[in-house]
Tab-separated table of C-alpha atoms in Angstrom:
chain	number	residue	atom	x	y	z
A	1	PRO	CA	43.671	-44.506	20.732
A	2	GLU	CA	39.724	-45.953	22.098
A	3	GLU	CA	36.484	-45.943	20.243
A	4	GLU	CA	33.883	-44.245	22.021
A	5	LEU	CA	30.384	-45.878	21.108
A	6	LEU	CA	27.228	-44.350	21.591
A	7	LEU	CA	24.024	-46.705	21.780
A	8	GLY	CA	20.444	-45.531	22.466
A	9	LYS	CA	17.897	-46.123	25.007
A	10	SER	CA	15.561	-48.368	22.716
A	11	THR	CA	18.643	-50.285	21.536
A	12	LEU	CA	19.929	-50.903	25.332
A	13	GLN	CA	16.345	-51.993	25.587
A	14	SER	CA	16.199	-54.829	22.988
A	15	ILE	CA	19.461	-56.121	24.525
A	16	GLY	CA	17.790	-56.770	27.939
A	17	VAL	CA	19.537	-53.390	29.287
A	18	ASP	CA	16.955	-51.552	32.233
A	19	LEU	CA	18.262	-48.206	31.762
A	20	ASP	CA	16.175	-46.698	34.568
A	21	GLY	CA	17.266	-48.894	36.810
A	22	VAL	CA	20.418	-48.801	36.193
A	23	PHE	CA	20.189	-45.258	37.364
A	24	GLU	CA	17.823	-46.389	40.552
A	25	GLN	CA	20.148	-48.445	41.383
A	26	LEU	CA	23.471	-45.720	41.284
A	27	ALA	CA	21.252	-43.028	43.233
A	28	GLN	CA	20.672	-45.521	46.264
A	29	GLN	CA	24.499	-46.394	46.102
A	30	HIS	CA	24.705	-42.934	46.107
A	31	ILE	CA	22.280	-42.311	49.104
A	32	GLU	CA	23.922	-45.178	51.245
A	33	ALA	CA	27.535	-43.947	50.676
A	34	ALA	CA	26.917	-40.725	52.233
A	35	GLU	CA	24.697	-42.018	54.706
A	36	PHE	CA	27.753	-44.042	56.065
A	37	GLU	CA	29.547	-41.326	55.861
A	38	ALA	CA	27.658	-38.863	58.086
A	39	ASP	CA	29.268	-38.396	61.400
A	40	ASP	CA	27.827	-40.788	64.126
A	41	ILE	CA	25.725	-40.109	67.185
A	42	PRO	CA	27.520	-41.440	70.408
A	43	CYS	CA	25.432	-44.450	71.459
A	44	GLU	CA	25.975	-43.270	75.117
A	45	HIS	CA	23.076	-40.537	73.728
A	46	MET	CA	20.673	-43.114	72.661
A	47	ASP	CA	20.437	-44.899	75.819
A	48	VAL	CA	17.924	-44.324	79.047
A	49	LEU	CA	18.631	-41.172	80.352
A	50	GLY	CA	21.397	-41.406	83.049
A	51	ASN	CA	22.628	-39.203	86.382
A	52	SER	CA	24.627	-36.764	84.111
A	53	GLU	CA	21.340	-36.193	81.526
A	54	ASP	CA	19.239	-35.976	84.738
A	55	ASN	CA	21.086	-32.934	85.832
A	56	GLU	CA	21.317	-31.587	82.206
A	57	VAL	CA	17.187	-31.128	81.985
A	58	ASP	CA	17.774	-29.754	86.165
A	59	THR	CA	19.344	-27.510	84.621
A	60	LEU	CA	17.556	-26.445	81.398
A	61	LEU	CA	14.468	-26.067	83.539
A	62	HIS	CA	16.448	-23.858	85.743
A	63	ASN	CA	16.828	-21.700	83.761
A	64	MET	CA	13.463	-21.171	82.348
A	65	VAL	CA	12.238	-20.354	85.368
A	66	ASP	CA	14.494	-17.885	85.460
A	67	GLU	CA	13.898	-16.611	82.429
A	68	ALA	CA	10.033	-16.554	83.494
A	69	ILE	CA	10.957	-14.572	86.575
A	70	GLN	CA	12.459	-11.843	83.810
A	71	ALA	CA	9.864	-11.985	81.907
A	72	GLY	CA	7.820	-10.702	84.731
A	73	PHE	CA	6.287	-14.055	86.698
A	74	GLU	CA	6.371	-12.698	89.841
A	75	PRO	CA	9.004	-13.528	92.117
A	76	ALA	CA	7.516	-14.361	95.385
A	77	MET	CA	6.343	-17.316	93.551
A	78	ALA	CA	9.202	-18.781	91.988
A	79	ASP	CA	10.396	-20.987	94.261
A	80	GLU	CA	6.911	-23.521	94.587
A	81	LEU	CA	7.054	-22.869	90.380
A	82	ARG	CA	10.946	-24.058	90.848
A	83	GLN	CA	9.676	-27.021	93.329
A	84	MET	CA	6.948	-27.326	91.069
A	85	VAL	CA	8.540	-27.905	87.300
A	86	LEU	CA	11.736	-29.625	89.292
A	87	GLU	CA	8.851	-32.483	90.656
A	88	TYR	CA	8.017	-33.735	86.996
A	89	SER	CA	11.312	-33.342	85.508
A	90	ASP	CA	11.668	-36.988	85.100
A	91	VAL	CA	8.961	-36.174	81.819
A	92	PHE	CA	11.175	-34.299	79.816
A	93	ARG	CA	14.359	-35.451	77.515
A	94	VAL	CA	17.010	-33.334	76.075
A	95	ARG	CA	17.548	-36.059	73.042
A	96	LEU	CA	15.727	-39.440	71.908
A	97	GLY	CA	16.511	-42.547	74.207
A	98	ARG	CA	14.954	-46.279	74.644
A	99	ASP	CA	12.558	-45.613	77.104
A	100	GLU	CA	9.710	-47.615	76.960
A	101	ALA	CA	6.303	-46.699	75.271
A	102	ALA	CA	3.761	-44.807	76.121
A	103	ASP	CA	0.823	-46.536	78.090
A	104	VAL	CA	-1.804	-45.044	75.300
A	105	GLN	CA	-4.300	-47.020	72.573
A	106	PRO	CA	-2.830	-46.969	69.735
A	107	LEU	CA	-4.500	-44.576	66.638
A	108	GLU	CA	-5.696	-46.251	63.894
A	109	VAL	CA	-6.130	-45.323	60.870
A	110	ARG	CA	-8.296	-46.345	57.706
A	111	LEU	CA	-7.673	-45.848	54.548
A	112	GLU	CA	-10.620	-45.103	52.222
A	113	SER	CA	-11.529	-47.911	48.882
A	114	GLY	CA	-9.630	-48.031	46.472
A	115	VAL	CA	-7.210	-46.103	47.040
A	116	GLN	CA	-3.883	-45.938	45.504
A	117	PRO	CA	-0.307	-45.990	47.478
A	118	TYR	CA	1.078	-42.451	47.779
A	119	ARG	CA	5.270	-42.602	47.548
A	120	SER	CA	6.923	-38.632	47.111
A	121	GLY	CA	9.237	-38.421	44.899
A	122	VAL	CA	13.093	-37.465	45.241
A	123	ARG	CA	13.930	-33.421	46.867
A	124	ARG	CA	16.304	-31.860	46.637
A	125	TYR	CA	17.513	-30.263	50.560
A	126	PRO	CA	20.255	-27.605	51.604
A	127	GLU	CA	22.968	-29.361	52.982
A	128	ALA	CA	22.494	-27.829	56.410
A	129	GLN	CA	19.239	-29.898	56.197
A	130	ARG	CA	20.307	-32.401	54.789
A	131	GLN	CA	22.937	-33.063	57.676
A	132	PHE	CA	19.964	-32.479	59.923
A	133	LEU	CA	18.163	-35.070	58.667
A	134	ARG	CA	20.845	-37.687	58.640
A	135	GLU	CA	21.353	-37.299	62.555
A	136	TYR	CA	17.614	-36.994	63.032
A	137	VAL	CA	17.038	-40.417	61.755
A	138	ARG	CA	20.252	-41.713	63.231
A	139	GLU	CA	18.767	-40.677	65.960
A	140	LEU	CA	15.786	-42.677	65.197
A	141	GLU	CA	17.686	-45.758	64.179
A	142	ASP	CA	19.408	-46.147	67.287
A	143	ALA	CA	16.377	-45.569	69.311
A	144	GLY	CA	14.987	-48.060	67.280
A	145	LEU	CA	11.761	-46.058	66.549
A	146	VAL	CA	12.519	-46.755	62.903
A	147	GLU	CA	14.192	-49.277	60.293
A	148	ARG	CA	14.827	-48.617	56.911
A	149	ASN	CA	12.892	-49.853	54.396
A	150	THR	CA	13.336	-49.215	50.716
A	151	GLN	CA	10.541	-51.317	49.619
A	152	SER	CA	7.689	-49.169	51.084
A	153	ARG	CA	5.028	-48.337	49.254
A	154	TRP	CA	3.698	-45.498	50.746
A	155	ALA	CA	6.075	-42.254	51.786
A	156	CYS	CA	5.479	-38.712	52.723
A	157	PRO	CA	8.144	-35.782	51.913
A	158	ALA	CA	10.323	-34.593	55.739
A	159	LEU	CA	9.895	-31.092	55.851
A	160	PRO	CA	12.691	-29.305	58.185
A	161	VAL	CA	11.587	-26.253	59.416
A	162	ALA	CA	14.369	-23.840	61.059
A	163	LYS	CA	13.431	-22.585	64.154
A	164	ARG	CA	13.157	-18.943	64.646
A	165	GLY	CA	16.691	-17.578	66.119
A	166	THR	CA	18.587	-20.155	65.991
A	167	ASP	CA	20.589	-22.689	63.415
A	168	GLU	CA	18.964	-25.636	64.242
A	169	PHE	CA	15.516	-27.232	62.705
A	170	ARG	CA	12.465	-28.578	63.534
A	171	ILE	CA	11.226	-32.045	62.051
A	172	THR	CA	7.643	-32.233	59.954
A	173	ILE	CA	6.218	-34.645	57.674
A	174	ASP	CA	3.635	-33.550	54.947
A	175	TYR	CA	0.738	-35.953	55.309
A	176	ARG	CA	-1.535	-34.163	53.496
A	177	PRO	CA	-1.690	-36.696	50.803
A	178	VAL	CA	-2.247	-39.797	52.668
A	179	ASN	CA	-5.119	-37.443	54.707
A	180	ARG	CA	-6.865	-37.309	51.674
A	181	LEU	CA	-6.866	-41.090	51.297
A	182	THR	CA	-7.917	-42.137	54.793
A	183	VAL	CA	-11.135	-42.027	56.569
A	184	PRO	CA	-11.707	-38.511	58.549
A	185	LEU	CA	-11.397	-39.464	62.407
A	186	ALA	CA	-13.852	-36.593	64.781
A	187	GLY	CA	-11.461	-35.628	67.462
A	188	ALA	CA	-11.129	-32.505	69.560
A	189	ALA	CA	-7.985	-29.945	68.668
A	190	PRO	CA	-6.942	-27.808	71.549
A	191	ASN	CA	-6.955	-24.119	70.189
A	192	LEU	CA	-3.869	-22.490	72.222
A	193	ALA	CA	-5.290	-18.697	71.724
A	194	VAL	CA	-7.810	-19.591	74.693
A	195	VAL	CA	-4.770	-19.764	77.017
A	196	THR	CA	-2.599	-17.343	75.291
A	197	GLU	CA	-5.285	-14.355	74.800
A	198	SER	CA	-6.708	-15.139	78.434
A	199	VAL	CA	-4.976	-14.081	81.560
A	200	ILE	CA	-4.933	-16.396	83.847
A	201	ASP	CA	-3.785	-15.814	88.267
A	202	GLY	CA	-5.572	-17.332	91.392
A	203	ALA	CA	-9.260	-16.172	90.608
A	204	GLY	CA	-10.059	-16.543	87.537
A	205	VAL	CA	-9.542	-16.403	83.872
A	206	GLU	CA	-10.121	-12.766	82.341
A	207	HIS	CA	-9.139	-11.886	78.334
A	208	ASP	CA	-5.923	-9.961	77.886
A	209	PRO	CA	-6.569	-6.334	78.489
A	210	GLU	CA	-3.961	-5.119	75.431
A	211	ARG	CA	-5.975	-7.176	73.380
A	212	LEU	CA	-8.798	-5.439	74.752
A	213	ALA	CA	-7.846	-2.048	74.291
A	214	ALA	CA	-7.226	-3.028	70.366
A	215	LEU	CA	-11.091	-4.115	70.295
A	216	ARG	CA	-12.202	-0.781	72.288
A	217	GLN	CA	-10.148	1.171	69.575
A	218	MET	CA	-11.281	-0.754	66.181
A	219	PRO	CA	-12.486	2.082	63.467
A	220	LEU	CA	-15.946	1.069	61.685
A	221	PRO	CA	-14.518	-1.875	59.956
A	222	PRO	CA	-14.459	-0.869	56.202
A	223	THR	CA	-14.567	-4.155	54.097
A	224	GLY	CA	-16.044	-7.270	54.622
A	225	ALA	CA	-12.820	-9.227	55.417
A	226	ALA	CA	-12.363	-6.224	58.814
A	227	LEU	CA	-16.507	-7.022	60.091
A	228	GLN	CA	-15.536	-10.523	60.030
A	229	HIS	CA	-11.948	-10.484	61.967
A	230	PHE	CA	-13.997	-8.205	64.069
A	231	LEU	CA	-16.579	-10.855	64.822
A	232	CYS	CA	-14.506	-13.407	65.096
A	233	ALA	CA	-12.184	-12.032	67.916
A	234	LEU	CA	-15.172	-10.842	69.726
A	235	ASN	CA	-17.068	-14.056	69.868
A	236	TRP	CA	-13.848	-15.605	72.169
A	237	LEU	CA	-15.282	-12.971	74.545
A	238	ARG	CA	-19.080	-13.891	74.631
A	239	ASP	CA	-19.031	-16.092	77.310
A	240	SER	CA	-17.611	-13.081	79.415
A	241	MET	CA	-20.581	-10.919	78.405
A	242	VAL	CA	-23.753	-10.434	79.621
A	243	ASP	CA	-26.693	-10.071	75.752
A	244	TYR	CA	-23.813	-10.729	73.512
A	245	ALA	CA	-26.071	-12.529	71.031
A	246	ARG	CA	-29.321	-9.374	70.908
A	247	THR	CA	-26.295	-6.480	70.759
A	248	THR	CA	-24.151	-8.404	67.822
A	249	ALA	CA	-27.423	-9.436	65.935
A	250	PRO	CA	-27.372	-6.277	63.464
A	251	LEU	CA	-23.713	-6.783	63.065
A	252	GLN	CA	-23.915	-10.778	62.078
A	253	GLU	CA	-27.062	-9.656	59.367
A	254	LYS	CA	-24.705	-7.231	58.273
A	255	LEU	CA	-21.862	-10.113	57.255
A	256	GLU	CA	-24.372	-12.286	56.780
A	257	HIS	CA	-25.694	-10.234	53.688
A	258	VAL	CA	-22.211	-9.064	51.685
A	259	MET	CA	-21.602	-12.857	51.918
A	260	GLN	CA	-25.061	-13.283	50.208
A	261	SER	CA	-24.034	-10.795	47.706
A	262	ARG	CA	-19.942	-11.533	47.711
A	263	GLY	CA	-18.816	-14.607	48.641
A	264	ARG	CA	-18.073	-16.232	51.135
A	265	ARG	CA	-14.202	-16.584	50.825
A	266	LYS	CA	-11.569	-13.994	52.503
A	267	ALA	CA	-10.516	-13.045	49.289
A	268	GLN	CA	-13.996	-11.462	48.613
A	269	LEU	CA	-14.818	-10.689	51.368
A	270	SER	CA	-11.178	-8.254	51.570
A	271	GLY	CA	-12.790	-6.463	48.139
A	272	ALA	CA	-16.200	-6.214	49.160
A	273	VAL	CA	-16.496	-2.598	50.653
A	274	VAL	CA	-18.814	-1.946	53.453
A	275	GLU	CA	-20.962	1.417	54.402
A	276	TRP	CA	-22.788	1.729	57.220
A	277	SER	CA	-25.601	3.336	58.588
A	278	LYS	CA	-26.622	5.638	61.512
A	279	GLU	CA	-28.447	2.745	62.944
A	280	GLU	CA	-25.696	0.422	62.050
A	281	ALA	CA	-22.576	2.502	63.266
A	282	GLU	CA	-24.156	3.301	66.555
A	283	THR	CA	-24.906	-0.704	67.196
A	284	PHE	CA	-21.513	-0.765	66.615
A	285	ARG	CA	-19.724	1.468	69.010
A	286	LYS	CA	-22.985	-0.246	71.830
A	287	THR	CA	-20.729	-3.694	70.939
A	288	LEU	CA	-17.755	-2.126	72.047
A	289	GLU	CA	-19.001	-0.595	74.955
A	290	MET	CA	-20.157	-4.137	76.031
A	291	ILE	CA	-16.493	-5.185	75.559
A	292	GLU	CA	-15.511	-2.457	78.783
A	293	ARG	CA	-18.402	-4.891	80.128
A	294	SER	CA	-16.750	-7.617	79.988
A	295	CYS	CA	-15.983	-9.243	83.198
A	296	LYS	CA	-13.575	-11.822	84.834
A	297	LEU	CA	-15.438	-15.627	84.840
A	298	ALA	CA	-14.434	-16.987	88.076
A	299	PHE	CA	-13.568	-20.508	88.472
A	300	PRO	CA	-16.008	-23.302	89.834
A	301	ASP	CA	-15.924	-24.098	93.799
A	302	LYS	CA	-17.827	-27.302	94.482
A	303	ARG	CA	-18.144	-25.084	98.551
A	304	ALA	CA	-19.894	-22.252	95.976
A	305	THR	CA	-24.005	-21.260	95.808
A	306	VAL	CA	-24.241	-21.550	92.049
A	307	CYS	CA	-27.144	-19.115	91.008
A	308	LEU	CA	-28.825	-19.556	87.676
A	309	PHE	CA	-30.065	-16.239	86.169
A	310	SER	CA	-32.358	-16.504	83.060
A	311	ASP	CA	-34.596	-14.439	80.758
A	312	ALA	CA	-36.337	-14.141	77.419
A	313	SER	CA	-38.005	-12.144	75.498
A	314	LEU	CA	-39.938	-12.580	71.860
A	315	THR	CA	-36.863	-12.769	69.660
A	316	GLY	CA	-33.982	-14.184	71.943
A	317	TYR	CA	-33.341	-15.040	75.717
A	318	ALA	CA	-29.639	-14.859	77.905
A	319	LEU	CA	-28.795	-16.680	81.007
A	320	VAL	CA	-25.906	-16.067	83.458
A	321	LEU	CA	-24.254	-18.782	85.645
A	322	THR	CA	-22.811	-17.089	88.905
A	323	GLN	CA	-21.466	-18.375	92.637
A	324	VAL	CA	-21.396	-17.314	95.526
A	325	LEU	CA	-18.827	-18.633	98.298
A	326	ASN	CA	-20.626	-17.452	101.362
A	327	TRP	CA	-23.344	-17.439	101.101
A	328	GLN	CA	-25.502	-15.110	103.792
A	329	ASP	CA	-29.109	-16.363	104.670
A	330	GLY	CA	-31.343	-13.861	105.161
A	331	VAL	CA	-29.640	-11.141	102.639
A	332	PRO	CA	-31.391	-10.973	98.947
A	333	VAL	CA	-29.964	-13.302	96.231
A	334	GLU	CA	-28.911	-9.564	94.710
A	335	GLU	CA	-27.122	-8.198	97.413
A	336	GLN	CA	-25.297	-11.464	97.745
A	337	GLN	CA	-21.271	-11.600	96.733
A	338	HIS	CA	-21.576	-13.092	93.398
A	339	GLU	CA	-18.580	-14.457	91.045
A	340	LEU	CA	-19.523	-15.136	87.212
A	341	LEU	CA	-18.495	-17.838	86.047
A	342	ILE	CA	-20.413	-18.114	82.411
A	343	CYS	CA	-22.690	-15.904	80.435
A	344	ARG	CA	-24.640	-17.394	77.252
A	345	GLY	CA	-27.854	-16.275	75.428
A	346	GLY	CA	-28.802	-16.718	71.674
A	347	LEU	CA	-31.719	-15.477	69.073
A	348	PHE	CA	-35.173	-17.567	68.502
A	349	LYS	CA	-34.779	-18.691	64.690
A	350	ASN	CA	-37.541	-20.224	62.161
A	351	ALA	CA	-40.132	-22.343	64.469
A	352	GLN	CA	-38.706	-20.854	67.921
A	353	ARG	CA	-40.146	-17.496	67.079
A	354	ASN	CA	-43.212	-18.811	67.538
A	355	TRP	CA	-43.312	-20.420	70.980
A	356	SER	CA	-45.275	-19.037	73.815
A	357	ILE	CA	-44.169	-16.952	76.388
A	358	VAL	CA	-44.168	-20.050	78.742
A	359	GLU	CA	-41.755	-21.671	76.485
A	360	LYS	CA	-39.691	-19.253	75.935
A	361	GLU	CA	-38.899	-18.681	79.411
A	362	GLY	CA	-38.074	-22.251	80.009
A	363	TYR	CA	-35.915	-22.660	77.120
A	364	PRO	CA	-32.890	-20.937	78.717
A	365	ILE	CA	-33.050	-23.196	81.548
A	366	VAL	CA	-33.471	-26.246	79.909
A	367	LYS	CA	-30.430	-25.386	78.046
A	368	ALA	CA	-28.008	-24.443	80.978
A	369	CYS	CA	-29.207	-28.093	82.653
A	370	GLY	CA	-28.016	-29.716	79.143
A	371	ASP	CA	-24.900	-27.193	78.327
A	372	LEU	CA	-23.591	-26.318	81.707
A	373	ASP	CA	-24.384	-29.541	84.003
A	374	TYR	CA	-20.804	-29.895	84.708
A	375	MET	CA	-21.249	-26.341	86.481
A	376	LEU	CA	-24.883	-27.173	87.831
A	377	THR	CA	-23.940	-30.349	89.452
A	378	HIS	CA	-23.284	-28.976	92.969
A	379	LEU	CA	-24.586	-29.771	96.693
A	380	HIS	CA	-25.503	-26.269	97.160
A	381	THR	CA	-27.277	-25.436	93.781
């Protein structure tokens, strides 16, 4: 029988055996073997889209239009919608291919000085996610978008996310560790709530009636967190409501008072019970009435006559911008057919309270010329 000899780590190191290095090589060999055994993706899927895939894209677009009609889209406009999406079918892809690179300026990310490279450790994934990652990375490799680099000093973890209602995944990367080490970039991000919570038609934009009905039926917020949530939701409506700033000022002051006493974090505000006086409850009721008076915002028309109405008091100001498509000479301005473009307003603070009446009256006009110049630069203003 063979005899077994057990050697400790210190003994192996003394004779020049790097145990950690051996384990790392074994692990790398296992990963490469598993990837080699993975099913290959047919190479024809990696080519630039051909006629067969063009037909597949068209079929999917037709199905999407049909689903939109079933969901309530106007059938009379279905043909126009179908023609529009098929006109730009070349921008859609069913899978990655060797298409030309996008003609955009490369994004430059600069690291902060003296930072250490971040490399994610080994992670374990369920078999379904491992299979998805193998196929996804192989697809990127075949398309020439990535290449293997086992010596990279930077590596962030891949986080496959399940698609709702299916057994498929989408890829996400946790870039947060690296983002903490980069110089921040200033930029704007689109907020989908502006679109998804609004109803857009050919005449203009108005907020979802169901959402407005839910806000109008809200009881007095019992906690600081509930009051903050109400005011944040209400803020999306301010461009369609006249006298928003003055009406909601007492509610804003109440929230600020709660934050000063309990803190500004959501968890702290959740436990802050709010007590309402009769005057404050009346302010909340007036705010709900103001929601009912919110108006549809029309699309700016270059052919229309733009009208600017402004007013100011000792404590605040307001301005309303409208347009008249068919201006009637000899008819008073208040009797013209106005379409609302936007409402703005605010309160005078600090040194602004000491301005003269003339300065306060002129302030909303100057502010409109600065903030709303894109709407005011018309021939018929």
